[in-house]
CSV table of C-alpha atoms (C1' of nucleotides) in Angstrom, one decimal:
chain,number,residue,atom,x,y,z
A,14,MET,CA,30.3,-18.9,14.1
A,15,ILE,CA,29.6,-21.5,16.7
A,16,GLU,CA,29.5,-24.3,14.0
A,17,SER,CA,32.3,-24.5,12.0
A,18,ASP,CA,32.9,-28.1,11.2
A,19,ILE,CA,33.3,-28.5,8.1
A,20,MET,CA,31.2,-31.3,7.9
A,21,ASN,CA,28.3,-30.1,10.1
A,22,ILE,CA,28.2,-27.0,7.2
A,23,TYR,CA,27.9,-29.5,4.1
A,24,GLN,CA,25.4,-31.4,5.8
A,25,LYS,CA,23.3,-28.5,6.9
A,26,LEU,CA,23.3,-26.7,3.4
A,27,LEU,CA,23.1,-30.5,1.8
A,28,ASP,CA,19.5,-31.4,3.9
A,29,HIS,CA,18.5,-27.6,3.2
A,30,PHE,CA,19.4,-27.1,-0.6
A,31,GLY,CA,18.9,-31.1,-1.6
A,32,LYS,CA,21.6,-32.6,-3.8
A,33,ARG,CA,22.6,-30.5,-6.6
A,34,ASN,CA,24.7,-32.9,-9.2
A,35,TRP,CA,26.4,-30.5,-10.9
A,36,TRP,CA,27.8,-30.2,-13.2
A,37,PRO,CA,24.0,-29.9,-15.7
A,38,ALA,CA,25.7,-30.7,-19.0
A,39,GLU,CA,25.6,-33.6,-22.0
A,40,THR,CA,28.9,-33.5,-22.7
A,41,SER,CA,32.2,-32.9,-20.7
A,42,PHE,CA,33.3,-30.2,-23.8
A,43,GLU,CA,29.5,-29.1,-23.0
A,44,ILE,CA,31.0,-28.5,-19.4
A,45,MET,CA,34.5,-26.6,-20.4
A,46,VAL,CA,32.4,-24.6,-22.7
A,47,GLY,CA,30.0,-23.5,-19.9
A,48,ALA,CA,32.7,-22.5,-17.6
A,49,ILE,CA,33.5,-20.4,-20.2
A,50,LEU,CA,30.5,-18.8,-20.5
A,51,THR,CA,29.2,-18.7,-16.9
A,52,GLN,CA,32.6,-16.7,-16.0
A,53,GLN,CA,30.7,-13.1,-13.9
A,54,THR,CA,27.7,-14.1,-15.4
A,55,THR,CA,24.0,-15.2,-14.7
A,56,TRP,CA,23.5,-19.1,-15.4
A,57,LYS,CA,20.3,-18.0,-17.4
A,58,ASN,CA,22.2,-16.5,-19.3
A,59,VAL,CA,24.2,-19.3,-19.5
A,60,GLU,CA,21.6,-21.6,-20.9
A,61,ARG,CA,20.7,-19.7,-23.7
A,62,ALA,CA,24.1,-19.2,-25.4
A,63,ILE,CA,25.0,-23.0,-24.8
A,64,ASN,CA,21.1,-23.7,-26.1
A,65,ASN,CA,22.1,-21.2,-29.8
A,66,LEU,CA,25.5,-23.3,-29.5
A,67,LYS,CA,23.6,-26.4,-30.0
A,68,ARG,CA,21.0,-25.2,-32.4
A,69,GLU,CA,24.3,-23.7,-34.6
A,70,ASN,CA,25.9,-27.6,-34.4
A,71,LEU,CA,28.8,-25.4,-32.4
A,72,MET,CA,28.5,-27.5,-30.0
A,73,ASN,CA,31.3,-29.7,-30.9
A,74,ILE,CA,35.2,-29.6,-31.0
A,75,ASP,CA,35.4,-29.3,-34.2
A,76,ALA,CA,33.4,-27.1,-35.3
A,77,LEU,CA,33.9,-24.5,-32.5
A,78,ALA,CA,37.2,-25.1,-33.7
A,79,LYS,CA,36.4,-23.7,-37.6
A,80,ALA,CA,33.8,-21.7,-36.5
A,81,ASP,CA,33.1,-18.1,-38.1
A,82,ILE,CA,34.2,-16.0,-35.3
A,83,SER,CA,31.1,-13.3,-35.5
A,84,LYS,CA,29.1,-16.3,-35.9
A,85,LEU,CA,30.2,-17.3,-33.1
A,86,GLU,CA,29.7,-14.3,-31.2
A,87,ARG,CA,26.6,-14.1,-32.5
A,88,THR,CA,25.9,-17.0,-30.7
A,89,ILE,CA,27.0,-16.8,-27.5
A,90,ARG,CA,25.5,-12.9,-27.4
A,91,SER,CA,24.3,-13.5,-23.6
A,92,SER,CA,26.5,-14.8,-22.5
A,93,GLY,CA,28.0,-11.8,-22.2
A,94,PHE,CA,31.8,-10.6,-22.7
A,95,PHE,CA,30.6,-12.2,-25.9
A,96,ARG,CA,33.8,-11.0,-28.2
A,97,GLN,CA,36.1,-12.3,-25.6
A,98,LYS,CA,34.4,-15.7,-25.0
A,99,ALA,CA,34.0,-16.0,-28.3
A,100,SER,CA,37.8,-15.6,-29.3
A,101,ARG,CA,38.5,-17.7,-26.4
A,102,LEU,CA,36.3,-20.7,-26.5
A,103,LYS,CA,37.6,-20.9,-30.1
A,104,ASN,CA,41.2,-20.7,-29.4
A,105,ILE,CA,40.5,-23.8,-26.6
A,106,ALA,CA,38.5,-25.9,-29.0
A,107,SER,CA,42.2,-25.1,-31.5
A,108,HIS,CA,43.8,-26.0,-28.8
A,109,LEU,CA,42.2,-29.3,-28.1
A,110,MET,CA,42.5,-29.9,-31.9
A,111,SER,CA,45.6,-29.7,-32.7
A,112,GLU,CA,47.2,-31.5,-29.5
A,113,TYR,CA,44.6,-33.7,-29.2
A,114,ASN,CA,42.7,-34.7,-31.7
A,115,GLY,CA,39.8,-33.2,-30.4
A,116,ASP,CA,39.8,-36.5,-28.0
A,117,LEU,CA,39.0,-35.1,-24.0
A,118,ASN,CA,39.5,-38.9,-23.5
A,119,VAL,CA,43.1,-38.7,-24.4
A,120,PHE,CA,43.2,-35.0,-22.7
A,121,PHE,CA,42.2,-35.3,-19.1
A,122,ASP,CA,44.1,-38.8,-19.2
A,123,ARG,CA,47.1,-37.3,-17.2
A,124,ASP,CA,48.4,-36.0,-14.2
A,125,THR,CA,46.1,-33.3,-12.8
A,126,ASN,CA,48.8,-31.2,-12.4
A,127,GLU,CA,50.0,-31.4,-15.6
A,128,ILE,CA,46.5,-30.3,-17.2
A,129,ARG,CA,45.9,-28.1,-14.6
A,130,GLU,CA,48.8,-26.0,-15.8
A,131,GLU,CA,48.3,-26.8,-19.4
A,132,LEU,CA,44.8,-25.4,-18.8
A,133,LEU,CA,45.7,-22.1,-16.9
A,134,ALA,CA,48.5,-21.2,-20.1
A,135,LEU,CA,45.3,-20.5,-22.2
A,136,LYS,CA,43.7,-17.2,-22.7
A,137,GLY,CA,40.5,-17.3,-20.8
A,138,ILE,CA,40.7,-19.8,-18.4
A,139,GLY,CA,41.7,-18.6,-14.6
A,140,GLN,CA,41.7,-20.4,-11.8
A,141,GLU,CA,38.2,-21.7,-11.1
A,142,THR,CA,37.9,-22.2,-14.1
A,143,ALA,CA,40.6,-24.5,-14.8
A,144,ASP,CA,39.8,-26.0,-11.6
A,145,SER,CA,35.5,-26.4,-12.2
A,146,ILE,CA,37.0,-28.3,-15.6
A,147,LEU,CA,39.1,-30.5,-13.6
A,148,LEU,CA,36.6,-31.7,-11.9
A,149,TYR,CA,33.1,-31.5,-13.4
A,150,ALA,CA,34.4,-32.6,-16.9
A,151,GLY,CA,37.4,-34.5,-15.9
A,152,GLY,CA,36.2,-36.2,-12.3
A,153,LYS,CA,39.4,-34.7,-10.9
A,154,PRO,CA,39.5,-34.5,-7.1
A,155,ILE,CA,39.9,-30.7,-6.5
A,156,PHE,CA,37.9,-28.1,-5.4
A,157,VAL,CA,36.5,-24.5,-6.6
A,158,VAL,CA,36.9,-22.0,-4.5
A,159,ASP,CA,34.2,-18.8,-6.2
A,160,GLY,CA,33.8,-15.4,-5.0
A,161,TYR,CA,31.3,-16.5,-3.0
A,162,THR,CA,33.3,-19.0,-0.9
A,163,ILE,CA,35.7,-16.7,-0.1
A,164,ARG,CA,32.5,-14.4,1.1
A,165,ILE,CA,31.5,-17.5,3.0
A,166,CYS,CA,35.1,-18.1,4.7
A,167,GLU,CA,34.7,-14.4,5.9
A,168,ARG,CA,31.1,-14.4,7.4
A,169,LEU,CA,31.8,-17.5,9.2
A,170,GLY,CA,35.2,-16.8,10.4
A,171,LEU,CA,35.9,-20.6,7.8
A,172,CYS,CA,39.7,-19.9,6.5
A,173,ALA,CA,41.2,-16.5,7.8
A,174,GLU,CA,43.3,-16.2,4.0
A,175,LYS,CA,41.6,-14.8,1.3
A,176,ASN,CA,43.6,-15.8,-2.0
A,177,TYR,CA,42.3,-18.6,-3.7
A,178,ASP,CA,45.4,-21.0,-3.1
A,179,GLU,CA,44.5,-20.9,0.6
A,180,VAL,CA,41.1,-21.4,0.5
A,181,GLN,CA,41.5,-24.6,-1.8
A,182,LYS,CA,43.8,-25.7,0.0
A,183,TRP,CA,41.5,-25.3,3.4
A,184,PHE,CA,38.6,-27.4,1.8
A,185,MET,CA,40.8,-29.9,0.5
A,186,LYS,CA,42.6,-30.3,3.8
A,187,ARG,CA,39.1,-30.9,5.6
A,188,LEU,CA,36.7,-32.9,3.2
A,189,PRO,CA,36.6,-36.5,1.8
A,190,LYS,CA,39.0,-36.0,-0.8
A,191,ALA,CA,36.6,-37.3,-3.9
A,192,ALA,CA,35.4,-35.4,-6.8
A,193,GLU,CA,31.8,-35.8,-5.5
A,194,VAL,CA,32.1,-34.2,-1.9
A,195,TYR,CA,34.2,-31.3,-3.9
A,196,GLY,CA,31.6,-31.0,-6.6
A,197,GLU,CA,28.9,-31.3,-4.2
A,198,MET,CA,30.0,-28.9,-1.4
A,199,HIS,CA,30.8,-26.1,-4.5
A,200,ALA,CA,27.4,-26.5,-5.6
A,201,LEU,CA,25.7,-26.4,-2.6
A,202,ILE,CA,28.3,-23.0,-1.6
A,203,VAL,CA,27.0,-21.3,-5.1
A,204,GLU,CA,23.7,-21.8,-4.0
A,205,LEU,CA,23.9,-20.3,-0.5
A,206,GLY,CA,25.6,-17.6,-2.1
A,207,LYS,CA,23.1,-16.6,-4.7
A,208,HIS,CA,20.9,-17.0,-2.2
A,209,HIS,CA,22.2,-15.7,1.2
A,210,CYS,CA,25.6,-14.4,0.2
A,211,LYS,CA,25.3,-11.6,-1.5
A,212,ALA,CA,27.4,-8.0,-1.0
A,213,GLU,CA,24.0,-7.1,0.5
A,214,PRO,CA,22.9,-10.2,2.5
A,215,LYS,CA,19.6,-11.9,2.4
A,216,CYS,CA,19.1,-13.3,5.8
A,217,ASN,CA,15.8,-14.9,5.7
A,218,GLY,CA,15.4,-18.8,5.4
A,219,CYS,CA,19.4,-18.9,5.6
A,220,PRO,CA,20.7,-22.8,7.1
A,221,LEU,CA,23.4,-21.4,8.4
A,222,MET,CA,21.9,-17.9,9.5
A,223,GLU,CA,23.3,-19.4,13.2
A,224,SER,CA,27.1,-19.7,12.2
A,225,CYS,CA,27.5,-15.9,10.7
A,226,SER,CA,29.1,-13.7,11.9
A,227,PHE,CA,26.4,-10.8,10.3
A,228,HIS,CA,23.9,-12.6,13.5
A,229,SER,CA,26.1,-11.7,16.2
A,230,LYS,CA,28.1,-8.7,14.8
A,231,ASN,CA,25.1,-5.6,14.1
A,232,ASN,CA,26.3,-5.6,11.3
A,233,HIS,CA,22.8,-5.3,10.3
A,234,GLN,CA,20.4,-2.9,11.7
A,235,THR,CA,16.9,-4.5,11.4
A,236,GLU,CA,15.3,-7.0,14.0
A,237,LEU,CA,15.6,-9.3,11.1
A,238,GLN,CA,18.7,-12.3,11.2
A,239,SER,CA,21.4,-12.2,9.2
A,240,THR,CA,22.7,-14.0,7.7
A,241,ILE,CA,25.6,-15.5,5.8
B,15,DA,C1',18.8,4.6,-13.0
B,16,DC,C1',21.7,1.8,-10.4
B,17,DC,C1',24.2,-2.9,-9.3
B,18,DC,C1',25.5,-7.2,-10.0
B,19,DA,C1',26.4,-11.9,-12.2
B,20,DG,C1',28.8,-19.9,-10.4
B,21,DG,C1',36.2,-14.4,-13.4
B,22,DT,C1',40.0,-12.6,-16.5
B,23,DG,C1',44.1,-10.9,-18.0
B,24,DG,C1',46.4,-6.6,-18.7
B,25,DC,C1',49.2,-2.8,-15.9
B,26,DC,C1',50.6,-0.7,-12.6
B,27,DC,C1',53.2,-0.6,-8.0
C,29,DG,C1',51.8,-10.3,-4.4
C,30,DG,C1',47.6,-7.4,-4.5
C,31,DG,C1',44.5,-3.2,-6.6
C,32,DC,C1',42.1,-1.3,-10.4
C,33,DC,C1',40.2,-1.5,-15.0
C,34,DA,C1',37.9,-3.4,-19.6
C,35,DC,C1',35.1,-6.9,-20.7
C,36,DA,C1',28.7,-6.9,-22.1
C,37,DT,C1',24.7,-9.1,-21.3
C,38,DG,C1',19.9,-9.2,-18.7
C,39,DG,C1',17.5,-9.4,-14.6
C,40,DG,C1',16.3,-7.1,-9.6
DNA sequence: ACCCAGGTGGCCC
DNA sequence: GGGCCACATGGG
């Protein structure tokens, strides 16, 4: 781990992958829905579910709050854990309807931490999902930590702590405090993770190969260099 | 036939 | 606070 300067890493990832421009969606509510659907699920499967919801005219707060649960389950089936996710989505939509009359501008126009606590109190919204919603749907400057982030921290020797809060603080202390940067960084980390930082590392072409501990520590036997 | 994905909640200690 | 398990589809 030679290059541990975070902005250096950020720039390398940006050069390699290009701007990600996350989160892809037509509305902020679609981002909230996607954040639930993508839990422990590939985006490909989520896209199918999102398209189904749009086709069934369920991609809006009011309709989702009223949706028939069986129909909702069938509609999002491809995203996995569909029974849990259906009831949680419906519950979240109902909450937004009853408390904010379905107006997300009102919902987001408050202190970030207050919104975060409220999100965390809803079933199906944990820390990562709450922060994804705050950042990408609400435009709040808060850094999203996911499984890849923790793993990358280990392999690059960045943040020593492994719990969510500490890793989040680590990044927020070092990155410019801007939603734009936080969003791009998280998206780049996910991109890096998908290609090079799975449990079983795939080294070829990793833009951060030089910095990765797998490289220096021969956790790899092959002659191939490792990666992150 | 495995293993895993842009996690979460419930339970246990 | 951490460790383990169920939750479920679809792709490699």
